[in-house]
mmCIF file of N, CA and C in Angstrom:
data_model
loop_
_atom_site.group_PDB
_atom_site.id
_atom_site.type_symbol
_atom_site.label_atom_id
_atom_site.label_comp_id
_atom_site.label_asym_id
_atom_site.label_seq_id
_atom_site.Cartn_x
_atom_site.Cartn_y
_atom_site.Cartn_z
ATOM 1 N N MET K 8 110.129 63.283 43.941
ATOM 2 C CA MET K 8 109.310 63.357 45.130
ATOM 3 C C MET K 8 107.925 63.841 44.741
ATOM 4 N N THR K 9 106.897 63.178 45.230
ATOM 5 C CA THR K 9 105.525 63.545 44.934
ATOM 6 C C THR K 9 105.012 64.493 46.002
ATOM 7 N N LEU K 10 104.495 65.641 45.571
ATOM 8 C CA LEU K 10 103.885 66.558 46.527
ATOM 9 C C LEU K 10 102.442 66.150 46.724
ATOM 10 N N LEU K 11 102.029 66.103 47.972
ATOM 11 C CA LEU K 11 100.684 65.676 48.304
ATOM 12 C C LEU K 11 99.819 66.892 48.586
ATOM 13 N N PRO K 12 98.513 66.804 48.373
ATOM 14 C CA PRO K 12 97.638 67.956 48.623
ATOM 15 C C PRO K 12 97.603 68.305 50.106
ATOM 16 N N ARG K 13 97.327 69.568 50.381
ATOM 17 C CA ARG K 13 97.206 70.022 51.768
ATOM 18 C C ARG K 13 95.956 69.421 52.388
ATOM 19 N N LEU K 14 95.979 69.275 53.701
ATOM 20 C CA LEU K 14 94.818 68.779 54.420
ATOM 21 C C LEU K 14 93.770 69.868 54.527
ATOM 22 N N PRO K 15 92.491 69.510 54.580
ATOM 23 C CA PRO K 15 91.460 70.513 54.807
ATOM 24 C C PRO K 15 91.672 71.199 56.155
ATOM 25 N N ALA K 16 91.216 72.432 56.263
ATOM 26 C CA ALA K 16 91.434 73.218 57.470
ATOM 27 C C ALA K 16 90.714 72.642 58.679
ATOM 28 N N ARG K 17 89.714 71.823 58.490
ATOM 29 C CA ARG K 17 88.919 71.328 59.608
ATOM 30 C C ARG K 17 89.347 69.948 60.081
ATOM 31 N N CYS K 18 90.567 69.534 59.813
ATOM 32 C CA CYS K 18 91.063 68.242 60.274
ATOM 33 C C CYS K 18 91.231 68.262 61.778
ATOM 34 N N GLY K 19 91.173 67.109 62.387
ATOM 35 C CA GLY K 19 91.449 67.003 63.809
ATOM 36 C C GLY K 19 92.910 67.282 64.087
ATOM 37 N N SER K 20 93.213 67.612 65.301
ATOM 38 C CA SER K 20 94.570 67.947 65.694
ATOM 39 C C SER K 20 95.344 66.707 66.100
ATOM 40 N N VAL K 21 96.559 66.590 65.618
ATOM 41 C CA VAL K 21 97.427 65.465 65.951
ATOM 42 C C VAL K 21 97.868 65.549 67.404
ATOM 43 N N GLU K 22 97.948 66.753 67.960
ATOM 44 C CA GLU K 22 98.444 66.932 69.315
ATOM 45 C C GLU K 22 97.536 66.286 70.353
ATOM 46 N N ASN K 23 96.273 66.059 70.041
ATOM 47 C CA ASN K 23 95.323 65.514 71.012
ATOM 48 C C ASN K 23 95.303 63.990 71.058
ATOM 49 N N ILE K 24 96.087 63.323 70.244
ATOM 50 C CA ILE K 24 96.068 61.867 70.198
ATOM 51 C C ILE K 24 97.000 61.331 71.280
ATOM 52 N N PRO K 25 96.518 60.399 72.098
ATOM 53 C CA PRO K 25 97.369 59.852 73.155
ATOM 54 C C PRO K 25 98.313 58.777 72.622
ATOM 55 N N PHE K 26 99.416 59.179 71.986
ATOM 56 C CA PHE K 26 100.391 58.221 71.471
ATOM 57 C C PHE K 26 101.183 57.620 72.610
ATOM 58 N N ARG K 27 101.567 56.376 72.430
ATOM 59 C CA ARG K 27 102.447 55.725 73.383
ATOM 60 C C ARG K 27 103.849 56.278 73.223
ATOM 61 N N SER K 28 104.591 56.357 74.275
ATOM 62 C CA SER K 28 106.005 56.729 74.332
ATOM 63 C C SER K 28 106.270 58.150 73.881
ATOM 64 N N ARG K 29 107.110 58.332 72.883
ATOM 65 C CA ARG K 29 107.646 59.649 72.547
ATOM 66 C C ARG K 29 106.643 60.559 71.834
ATOM 67 N N PRO K 30 106.778 61.887 72.035
ATOM 68 C CA PRO K 30 105.849 62.831 71.409
ATOM 69 C C PRO K 30 106.154 63.031 69.931
ATOM 70 N N LEU K 31 105.158 63.507 69.204
ATOM 71 C CA LEU K 31 105.355 63.844 67.793
ATOM 72 C C LEU K 31 106.207 65.097 67.674
ATOM 73 N N PRO K 32 107.027 65.189 66.643
ATOM 74 C CA PRO K 32 107.755 66.432 66.426
ATOM 75 C C PRO K 32 106.789 67.546 66.049
ATOM 76 N N ALA K 33 107.149 68.768 66.400
ATOM 77 C CA ALA K 33 106.295 69.916 66.079
ATOM 78 C C ALA K 33 106.266 70.119 64.573
ATOM 79 N N PRO K 34 105.085 70.366 63.990
ATOM 80 C CA PRO K 34 105.026 70.598 62.547
ATOM 81 C C PRO K 34 105.709 71.912 62.187
ATOM 82 N N VAL K 35 106.354 71.910 61.039
ATOM 83 C CA VAL K 35 107.056 73.101 60.576
ATOM 84 C C VAL K 35 106.362 73.614 59.331
ATOM 85 N N GLU K 36 105.847 74.841 59.390
ATOM 86 C CA GLU K 36 105.189 75.468 58.245
ATOM 87 C C GLU K 36 106.135 76.509 57.661
ATOM 88 N N VAL K 37 106.467 76.371 56.412
ATOM 89 C CA VAL K 37 107.334 77.341 55.739
ATOM 90 C C VAL K 37 106.585 77.844 54.517
ATOM 91 N N GLY K 38 105.914 78.977 54.662
ATOM 92 C CA GLY K 38 105.158 79.537 53.548
ATOM 93 C C GLY K 38 103.974 78.672 53.191
ATOM 94 N N SER K 39 103.424 78.918 52.021
ATOM 95 C CA SER K 39 102.258 78.152 51.620
ATOM 96 C C SER K 39 102.604 76.986 50.694
ATOM 97 N N THR K 40 103.776 77.005 50.087
ATOM 98 C CA THR K 40 104.190 75.902 49.233
ATOM 99 C C THR K 40 105.646 75.595 49.501
ATOM 100 N N PRO K 41 106.113 74.427 49.463
ATOM 101 C CA PRO K 41 105.353 73.198 49.341
ATOM 102 C C PRO K 41 104.629 72.876 50.637
ATOM 103 N N PRO K 42 103.636 71.984 50.596
ATOM 104 C CA PRO K 42 102.912 71.643 51.806
ATOM 105 C C PRO K 42 103.832 70.970 52.820
ATOM 106 N N SER K 43 103.519 71.176 54.082
ATOM 107 C CA SER K 43 104.338 70.574 55.129
ATOM 108 C C SER K 43 104.163 69.054 55.086
ATOM 109 N N PRO K 44 105.210 68.326 55.416
ATOM 110 C CA PRO K 44 105.104 66.864 55.373
ATOM 111 C C PRO K 44 104.163 66.356 56.447
ATOM 112 N N ARG K 45 103.545 65.257 56.168
ATOM 113 C CA ARG K 45 102.635 64.640 57.129
ATOM 114 C C ARG K 45 103.441 63.738 58.055
ATOM 115 N N PRO K 46 103.002 63.599 59.308
ATOM 116 C CA PRO K 46 103.731 62.736 60.242
ATOM 117 C C PRO K 46 103.730 61.281 59.776
ATOM 118 N N ILE K 47 104.838 60.606 60.046
ATOM 119 C CA ILE K 47 104.962 59.176 59.789
ATOM 120 C C ILE K 47 104.823 58.479 61.137
ATOM 121 N N LEU K 48 103.971 57.466 61.177
ATOM 122 C CA LEU K 48 103.723 56.713 62.396
ATOM 123 C C LEU K 48 104.095 55.257 62.176
ATOM 124 N N ALA K 49 104.382 54.564 63.259
ATOM 125 C CA ALA K 49 104.679 53.130 63.207
ATOM 126 C C ALA K 49 103.662 52.389 64.057
ATOM 127 N N LEU K 50 103.250 51.231 63.579
ATOM 128 C CA LEU K 50 102.369 50.347 64.325
ATOM 129 C C LEU K 50 103.121 49.033 64.515
ATOM 130 N N PRO K 51 103.770 48.873 65.693
ATOM 131 C CA PRO K 51 104.530 47.645 65.911
ATOM 132 C C PRO K 51 103.622 46.461 66.175
ATOM 133 N N GLY K 52 103.956 45.342 65.580
ATOM 134 C CA GLY K 52 103.269 44.079 65.831
ATOM 135 C C GLY K 52 104.268 43.119 66.449
ATOM 136 N N SER K 53 103.852 41.888 66.688
ATOM 137 C CA SER K 53 104.754 40.925 67.321
ATOM 138 C C SER K 53 105.883 40.477 66.386
ATOM 139 N N GLN K 54 105.624 40.451 65.072
ATOM 140 C CA GLN K 54 106.635 39.969 64.137
ATOM 141 C C GLN K 54 106.973 40.962 63.037
ATOM 142 N N ALA K 55 106.273 42.104 62.996
ATOM 143 C CA ALA K 55 106.494 43.086 61.932
ATOM 144 C C ALA K 55 106.094 44.469 62.430
ATOM 145 N N THR K 56 106.485 45.480 61.681
ATOM 146 C CA THR K 56 106.110 46.861 61.985
ATOM 147 C C THR K 56 105.604 47.512 60.711
ATOM 148 N N LEU K 57 104.454 48.173 60.837
ATOM 149 C CA LEU K 57 103.842 48.893 59.722
ATOM 150 C C LEU K 57 104.166 50.372 59.867
ATOM 151 N N TYR K 58 104.633 51.002 58.802
ATOM 152 C CA TYR K 58 104.897 52.440 58.775
ATOM 153 C C TYR K 58 103.848 53.085 57.881
ATOM 154 N N VAL K 59 103.221 54.134 58.402
ATOM 155 C CA VAL K 59 102.130 54.795 57.696
ATOM 156 C C VAL K 59 102.325 56.299 57.724
ATOM 157 N N GLU K 60 101.653 56.965 56.803
ATOM 158 C CA GLU K 60 101.599 58.426 56.762
ATOM 159 C C GLU K 60 100.249 58.838 57.328
ATOM 160 N N LEU K 61 100.239 59.737 58.312
ATOM 161 C CA LEU K 61 98.997 60.201 58.909
ATOM 162 C C LEU K 61 98.332 61.197 57.974
ATOM 163 N N ILE K 62 97.103 60.908 57.579
ATOM 164 C CA ILE K 62 96.354 61.786 56.699
ATOM 165 C C ILE K 62 95.439 62.689 57.522
ATOM 166 N N GLN K 63 94.657 62.090 58.423
ATOM 167 C CA GLN K 63 93.697 62.872 59.183
ATOM 168 C C GLN K 63 93.309 62.118 60.449
ATOM 169 N N VAL K 64 92.908 62.897 61.461
ATOM 170 C CA VAL K 64 92.411 62.346 62.717
ATOM 171 C C VAL K 64 90.904 62.522 62.724
ATOM 172 N N SER K 65 90.184 61.497 63.143
ATOM 173 C CA SER K 65 88.731 61.577 63.203
ATOM 174 C C SER K 65 88.315 62.661 64.189
ATOM 175 N N ARG K 66 87.555 63.639 63.720
ATOM 176 C CA ARG K 66 87.110 64.737 64.581
ATOM 177 C C ARG K 66 86.121 64.261 65.626
ATOM 178 N N HIS K 67 85.299 63.288 65.307
ATOM 179 C CA HIS K 67 84.283 62.814 66.240
ATOM 180 C C HIS K 67 84.899 62.269 67.520
ATOM 181 N N SER K 68 86.034 61.604 67.397
ATOM 182 C CA SER K 68 86.650 61.007 68.574
ATOM 183 C C SER K 68 87.427 62.034 69.402
ATOM 184 N N LEU K 69 87.631 63.256 68.881
ATOM 185 C CA LEU K 69 88.376 64.278 69.602
ATOM 186 C C LEU K 69 87.467 65.255 70.329
ATOM 187 N N GLU K 70 86.150 65.151 70.123
ATOM 188 C CA GLU K 70 85.223 66.075 70.758
ATOM 189 C C GLU K 70 85.206 65.846 72.265
ATOM 190 N N ALA K 71 84.995 66.922 73.013
ATOM 191 C CA ALA K 71 84.970 66.847 74.476
ATOM 192 C C ALA K 71 83.880 65.879 74.940
ATOM 193 N N GLY K 72 84.223 65.043 75.878
ATOM 194 C CA GLY K 72 83.265 64.100 76.432
ATOM 195 C C GLY K 72 83.089 62.831 75.629
ATOM 196 N N SER K 73 83.761 62.704 74.519
ATOM 197 C CA SER K 73 83.619 61.502 73.695
ATOM 198 C C SER K 73 84.443 60.373 74.302
ATOM 199 N N ASP K 74 83.810 59.209 74.477
ATOM 200 C CA ASP K 74 84.552 58.062 74.991
ATOM 201 C C ASP K 74 84.983 57.128 73.867
ATOM 202 N N THR K 75 84.783 57.547 72.639
ATOM 203 C CA THR K 75 85.212 56.786 71.476
ATOM 204 C C THR K 75 86.711 56.956 71.285
ATOM 205 N N PRO K 76 87.452 55.857 71.142
ATOM 206 C CA PRO K 76 88.893 56.009 70.915
ATOM 207 C C PRO K 76 89.151 56.703 69.580
ATOM 208 N N PRO K 77 90.211 57.510 69.509
ATOM 209 C CA PRO K 77 90.503 58.219 68.250
ATOM 210 C C PRO K 77 90.758 57.244 67.098
ATOM 211 N N LEU K 78 90.251 57.601 65.923
ATOM 212 C CA LEU K 78 90.511 56.851 64.699
ATOM 213 C C LEU K 78 91.404 57.691 63.812
ATOM 214 N N LEU K 79 92.322 57.043 63.128
ATOM 215 C CA LEU K 79 93.246 57.727 62.230
ATOM 216 C C LEU K 79 93.004 57.254 60.809
ATOM 217 N N TRP K 80 93.049 58.198 59.893
ATOM 218 C CA TRP K 80 93.064 57.881 58.469
ATOM 219 C C TRP K 80 94.534 57.872 58.105
ATOM 220 N N VAL K 81 95.052 56.716 57.716
ATOM 221 C CA VAL K 81 96.472 56.572 57.430
ATOM 222 C C VAL K 81 96.686 55.951 56.057
ATOM 223 N N ARG K 82 97.853 56.229 55.501
ATOM 224 C CA ARG K 82 98.251 55.681 54.197
ATOM 225 C C ARG K 82 99.456 54.769 54.415
ATOM 226 N N PRO K 83 99.320 53.450 54.216
ATOM 227 C CA PRO K 83 100.445 52.532 54.410
ATOM 228 C C PRO K 83 101.614 52.862 53.483
ATOM 229 N N LEU K 84 102.825 52.802 54.045
ATOM 230 C CA LEU K 84 104.037 53.051 53.272
ATOM 231 C C LEU K 84 104.913 51.807 53.194
ATOM 232 N N LEU K 85 105.255 51.253 54.365
ATOM 233 C CA LEU K 85 106.212 50.151 54.437
ATOM 234 C C LEU K 85 105.772 49.120 55.460
ATOM 235 N N LEU K 86 106.184 47.888 55.242
ATOM 236 C CA LEU K 86 106.014 46.832 56.224
ATOM 237 C C LEU K 86 107.381 46.192 56.417
ATOM 238 N N ARG K 87 107.898 46.277 57.651
ATOM 239 C CA ARG K 87 109.203 45.667 57.954
ATOM 240 C C ARG K 87 108.963 44.359 58.694
ATOM 241 N N GLN K 88 109.434 43.265 58.090
ATOM 242 C CA GLN K 88 109.350 41.935 58.692
ATOM 243 C C GLN K 88 110.761 41.401 58.793
ATOM 244 N N GLY K 89 111.324 41.467 59.992
ATOM 245 C CA GLY K 89 112.711 41.044 60.177
ATOM 246 C C GLY K 89 113.628 41.952 59.385
ATOM 247 N N SER K 90 114.411 41.373 58.497
ATOM 248 C CA SER K 90 115.339 42.170 57.673
ATOM 249 C C SER K 90 114.724 42.575 56.335
ATOM 250 N N GLN K 91 113.491 42.131 56.054
ATOM 251 C CA GLN K 91 112.840 42.469 54.793
ATOM 252 C C GLN K 91 111.930 43.678 54.970
ATOM 253 N N VAL K 92 111.927 44.554 53.965
ATOM 254 C CA VAL K 92 111.077 45.745 53.982
ATOM 255 C C VAL K 92 110.284 45.760 52.676
ATOM 256 N N PHE K 93 108.958 45.787 52.799
ATOM 257 C CA PHE K 93 108.083 45.732 51.638
ATOM 258 C C PHE K 93 107.413 47.078 51.400
ATOM 259 N N ASN K 94 107.308 47.448 50.145
ATOM 260 C CA ASN K 94 106.652 48.676 49.718
ATOM 261 C C ASN K 94 105.140 48.445 49.705
ATOM 262 N N LEU K 95 104.402 49.259 50.485
ATOM 263 C CA LEU K 95 102.946 49.123 50.544
ATOM 264 C C LEU K 95 102.231 50.330 49.950
ATOM 265 N N ARG K 96 102.942 51.181 49.242
ATOM 266 C CA ARG K 96 102.332 52.418 48.748
ATOM 267 C C ARG K 96 101.221 52.181 47.724
ATOM 268 N N ALA K 97 101.147 51.005 47.146
ATOM 269 C CA ALA K 97 100.092 50.707 46.167
ATOM 270 C C ALA K 97 98.830 50.171 46.839
ATOM 271 N N THR K 98 98.846 50.020 48.158
ATOM 272 C CA THR K 98 97.674 49.496 48.869
ATOM 273 C C THR K 98 96.721 50.628 49.233
ATOM 274 N N SER K 99 95.580 50.270 49.782
ATOM 275 C CA SER K 99 94.537 51.243 50.135
ATOM 276 C C SER K 99 94.815 51.926 51.463
ATOM 277 N N ASP K 100 94.240 53.114 51.612
ATOM 278 C CA ASP K 100 94.295 53.824 52.887
ATOM 279 C C ASP K 100 93.485 53.059 53.922
ATOM 280 N N LEU K 101 93.757 53.348 55.207
ATOM 281 C CA LEU K 101 93.087 52.664 56.308
ATOM 282 C C LEU K 101 92.467 53.665 57.267
ATOM 283 N N LEU K 102 91.424 53.264 57.926
ATOM 284 C CA LEU K 102 90.872 53.968 59.068
ATOM 285 C C LEU K 102 91.094 53.007 60.226
ATOM 286 N N TRP K 103 91.979 53.390 61.177
ATOM 287 C CA TRP K 103 92.433 52.461 62.198
ATOM 288 C C TRP K 103 92.496 53.163 63.552
ATOM 289 N N PRO K 104 92.219 52.455 64.664
ATOM 290 C CA PRO K 104 92.314 53.080 65.983
ATOM 291 C C PRO K 104 93.731 53.589 66.264
ATOM 292 N N ALA K 105 93.822 54.730 66.942
ATOM 293 C CA ALA K 105 95.122 55.353 67.225
ATOM 294 C C ALA K 105 95.946 54.558 68.226
ATOM 295 N N ALA K 106 95.280 53.767 69.069
ATOM 296 C CA ALA K 106 96.003 53.000 70.082
ATOM 297 C C ALA K 106 97.042 52.098 69.428
ATOM 298 N N GLY K 107 98.237 52.142 69.922
ATOM 299 C CA GLY K 107 99.313 51.304 69.401
ATOM 300 C C GLY K 107 100.257 52.026 68.463
ATOM 301 N N PHE K 108 99.816 53.098 67.814
ATOM 302 C CA PHE K 108 100.697 53.843 66.929
ATOM 303 C C PHE K 108 101.707 54.643 67.744
ATOM 304 N N VAL K 109 102.918 54.705 67.248
ATOM 305 C CA VAL K 109 103.970 55.533 67.843
ATOM 306 C C VAL K 109 104.577 56.383 66.732
ATOM 307 N N PRO K 110 105.090 57.562 67.066
ATOM 308 C CA PRO K 110 105.740 58.380 66.036
ATOM 309 C C PRO K 110 106.985 57.672 65.495
ATOM 310 N N ALA K 111 107.224 57.812 64.216
ATOM 311 C CA ALA K 111 108.434 57.282 63.586
ATOM 312 C C ALA K 111 109.261 58.473 63.120
ATOM 313 N N TYR K 112 110.551 58.367 63.253
ATOM 314 C CA TYR K 112 111.435 59.477 62.929
ATOM 315 C C TYR K 112 112.313 59.150 61.730
ATOM 316 N N ALA K 113 112.867 60.197 61.144
ATOM 317 C CA ALA K 113 113.652 60.072 59.911
ATOM 318 C C ALA K 113 114.769 59.045 60.042
ATOM 319 N N GLU K 114 115.412 58.995 61.206
ATOM 320 C CA GLU K 114 116.544 58.081 61.382
ATOM 321 C C GLU K 114 116.151 56.621 61.168
ATOM 322 N N GLU K 115 114.910 56.283 61.483
ATOM 323 C CA GLU K 115 114.493 54.901 61.297
ATOM 324 C C GLU K 115 113.783 54.675 59.964
ATOM 325 N N VAL K 116 113.096 55.693 59.430
ATOM 326 C CA VAL K 116 112.288 55.507 58.224
ATOM 327 C C VAL K 116 113.106 55.647 56.945
ATOM 328 N N LEU K 117 114.002 56.637 56.880
ATOM 329 C CA LEU K 117 114.752 56.867 55.636
ATOM 330 C C LEU K 117 115.563 55.648 55.184
ATOM 331 N N PRO K 118 116.293 54.958 56.071
ATOM 332 C CA PRO K 118 116.988 53.751 55.604
ATOM 333 C C PRO K 118 116.028 52.676 55.093
ATOM 334 N N LEU K 119 114.838 52.605 55.701
ATOM 335 C CA LEU K 119 113.860 51.601 55.263
ATOM 336 C C LEU K 119 113.317 51.922 53.876
ATOM 337 N N LEU K 120 113.138 53.219 53.580
ATOM 338 C CA LEU K 120 112.664 53.608 52.250
ATOM 339 C C LEU K 120 113.635 53.159 51.166
ATOM 340 N N GLU K 121 114.926 53.189 51.469
ATOM 341 C CA GLU K 121 115.934 52.754 50.500
ATOM 342 C C GLU K 121 115.901 51.241 50.303
ATOM 343 N N GLN K 122 115.538 50.510 51.369
ATOM 344 C CA GLN K 122 115.524 49.047 51.312
ATOM 345 C C GLN K 122 114.216 48.485 50.772
ATOM 346 N N ALA K 123 113.156 49.295 50.748
ATOM 347 C CA ALA K 123 111.820 48.801 50.390
ATOM 348 C C ALA K 123 111.797 48.222 48.981
ATOM 349 N N ARG K 124 111.067 47.134 48.864
ATOM 350 C CA ARG K 124 110.928 46.489 47.559
ATOM 351 C C ARG K 124 109.507 45.954 47.434
ATOM 352 N N ASP K 125 109.101 45.763 46.213
ATOM 353 C CA ASP K 125 107.800 45.139 45.966
ATOM 354 C C ASP K 125 107.950 43.640 46.215
ATOM 355 N N PRO K 126 106.904 42.982 46.705
ATOM 356 C CA PRO K 126 106.992 41.535 46.935
ATOM 357 C C PRO K 126 107.315 40.784 45.642
ATOM 358 N N ALA K 127 108.128 39.750 45.776
ATOM 359 C CA ALA K 127 108.486 38.893 44.642
ATOM 360 C C ALA K 127 107.269 38.056 44.240
ATOM 361 N N PRO K 128 107.281 37.504 43.006
ATOM 362 C CA PRO K 128 106.133 36.715 42.530
ATOM 363 C C PRO K 128 105.779 35.531 43.440
ATOM 364 N N HIS K 129 106.771 34.936 44.109
ATOM 365 C CA HIS K 129 106.488 33.782 44.977
ATOM 366 C C HIS K 129 106.015 34.207 46.374
ATOM 367 N N GLU K 130 106.006 35.508 46.678
ATOM 368 C CA GLU K 130 105.547 36.020 47.971
ATOM 369 C C GLU K 130 104.111 36.544 47.848
ATOM 370 N N LEU K 131 103.463 36.724 48.996
ATOM 371 C CA LEU K 131 102.124 37.301 48.988
ATOM 372 C C LEU K 131 102.176 38.713 48.417
ATOM 373 N N PRO K 132 101.170 39.132 47.651
ATOM 374 C CA PRO K 132 101.126 40.517 47.177
ATOM 375 C C PRO K 132 101.060 41.482 48.365
ATOM 376 N N ALA K 133 101.432 42.736 48.139
ATOM 377 C CA ALA K 133 101.489 43.746 49.198
ATOM 378 C C ALA K 133 100.162 43.866 49.943
ATOM 379 N N ARG K 134 99.048 43.844 49.224
ATOM 380 C CA ARG K 134 97.739 43.976 49.850
ATOM 381 C C ARG K 134 97.481 42.834 50.829
ATOM 382 N N GLN K 135 97.834 41.615 50.450
ATOM 383 C CA GLN K 135 97.618 40.465 51.323
ATOM 384 C C GLN K 135 98.574 40.486 52.516
ATOM 385 N N GLN K 136 99.795 40.970 52.323
ATOM 386 C CA GLN K 136 100.721 41.100 53.448
ATOM 387 C C GLN K 136 100.180 42.102 54.460
ATOM 388 N N LEU K 137 99.644 43.221 53.962
ATOM 389 C CA LEU K 137 99.062 44.225 54.840
ATOM 390 C C LEU K 137 97.869 43.641 55.592
ATOM 391 N N GLN K 138 96.982 42.922 54.906
ATOM 392 C CA GLN K 138 95.819 42.319 55.556
ATOM 393 C C GLN K 138 96.234 41.323 56.635
ATOM 394 N N ALA K 139 97.230 40.500 56.357
ATOM 395 C CA ALA K 139 97.698 39.521 57.341
ATOM 396 C C ALA K 139 98.270 40.224 58.570
ATOM 397 N N PHE K 140 99.042 41.289 58.353
ATOM 398 C CA PHE K 140 99.597 42.050 59.472
ATOM 399 C C PHE K 140 98.482 42.661 60.313
ATOM 400 N N LEU K 141 97.486 43.274 59.672
ATOM 401 C CA LEU K 141 96.403 43.923 60.404
ATOM 402 C C LEU K 141 95.569 42.908 61.197
ATOM 403 N N ARG K 142 95.335 41.723 60.625
ATOM 404 C CA ARG K 142 94.625 40.674 61.371
ATOM 405 C C ARG K 142 95.406 40.287 62.625
ATOM 406 N N GLN K 143 96.711 40.161 62.484
ATOM 407 C CA GLN K 143 97.566 39.773 63.612
ATOM 408 C C GLN K 143 97.543 40.846 64.698
ATOM 409 N N VAL K 144 97.613 42.115 64.312
ATOM 410 C CA VAL K 144 97.587 43.211 65.284
ATOM 411 C C VAL K 144 96.216 43.310 65.953
ATOM 412 N N TRP K 145 95.155 43.122 65.170
ATOM 413 C CA TRP K 145 93.804 43.239 65.707
ATOM 414 C C TRP K 145 93.523 42.179 66.781
ATOM 415 N N ARG K 146 94.036 40.971 66.532
ATOM 416 C CA ARG K 146 93.823 39.884 67.488
ATOM 417 C C ARG K 146 94.657 40.071 68.757
ATOM 418 N N GLY K 147 95.696 40.894 68.652
ATOM 419 C CA GLY K 147 96.504 41.211 69.824
ATOM 420 C C GLY K 147 97.610 40.284 69.976
#
């Protein structure tokens, strides 16, 4: 298991993001090490679901009176397309609007982590699969 660095103290608060449906679980802090895990979020699309790790919330969009929708800095983990699950951990981080993201829980993510695989040579590389998914979600 890879331990990730702690977030800077001035990050935006996850509690202020208007997620659809269920609330995020309360963060659990146990001492100073190891760092607490970051929330896992899902972005459902019409034919696939993207699972990401939340890195940071844009502070500018959380300021009082701001009409800018919140932006999230997220790290792609998995892309589930039907019964196939692709490993996206080698792709780049994203800055994406919070609208559409829902919290993902261990019961749904842990089995997917076991099933995740890198794309086969005859399939699109992970980066291109992620780009195609994001284009589809962006268009609505």
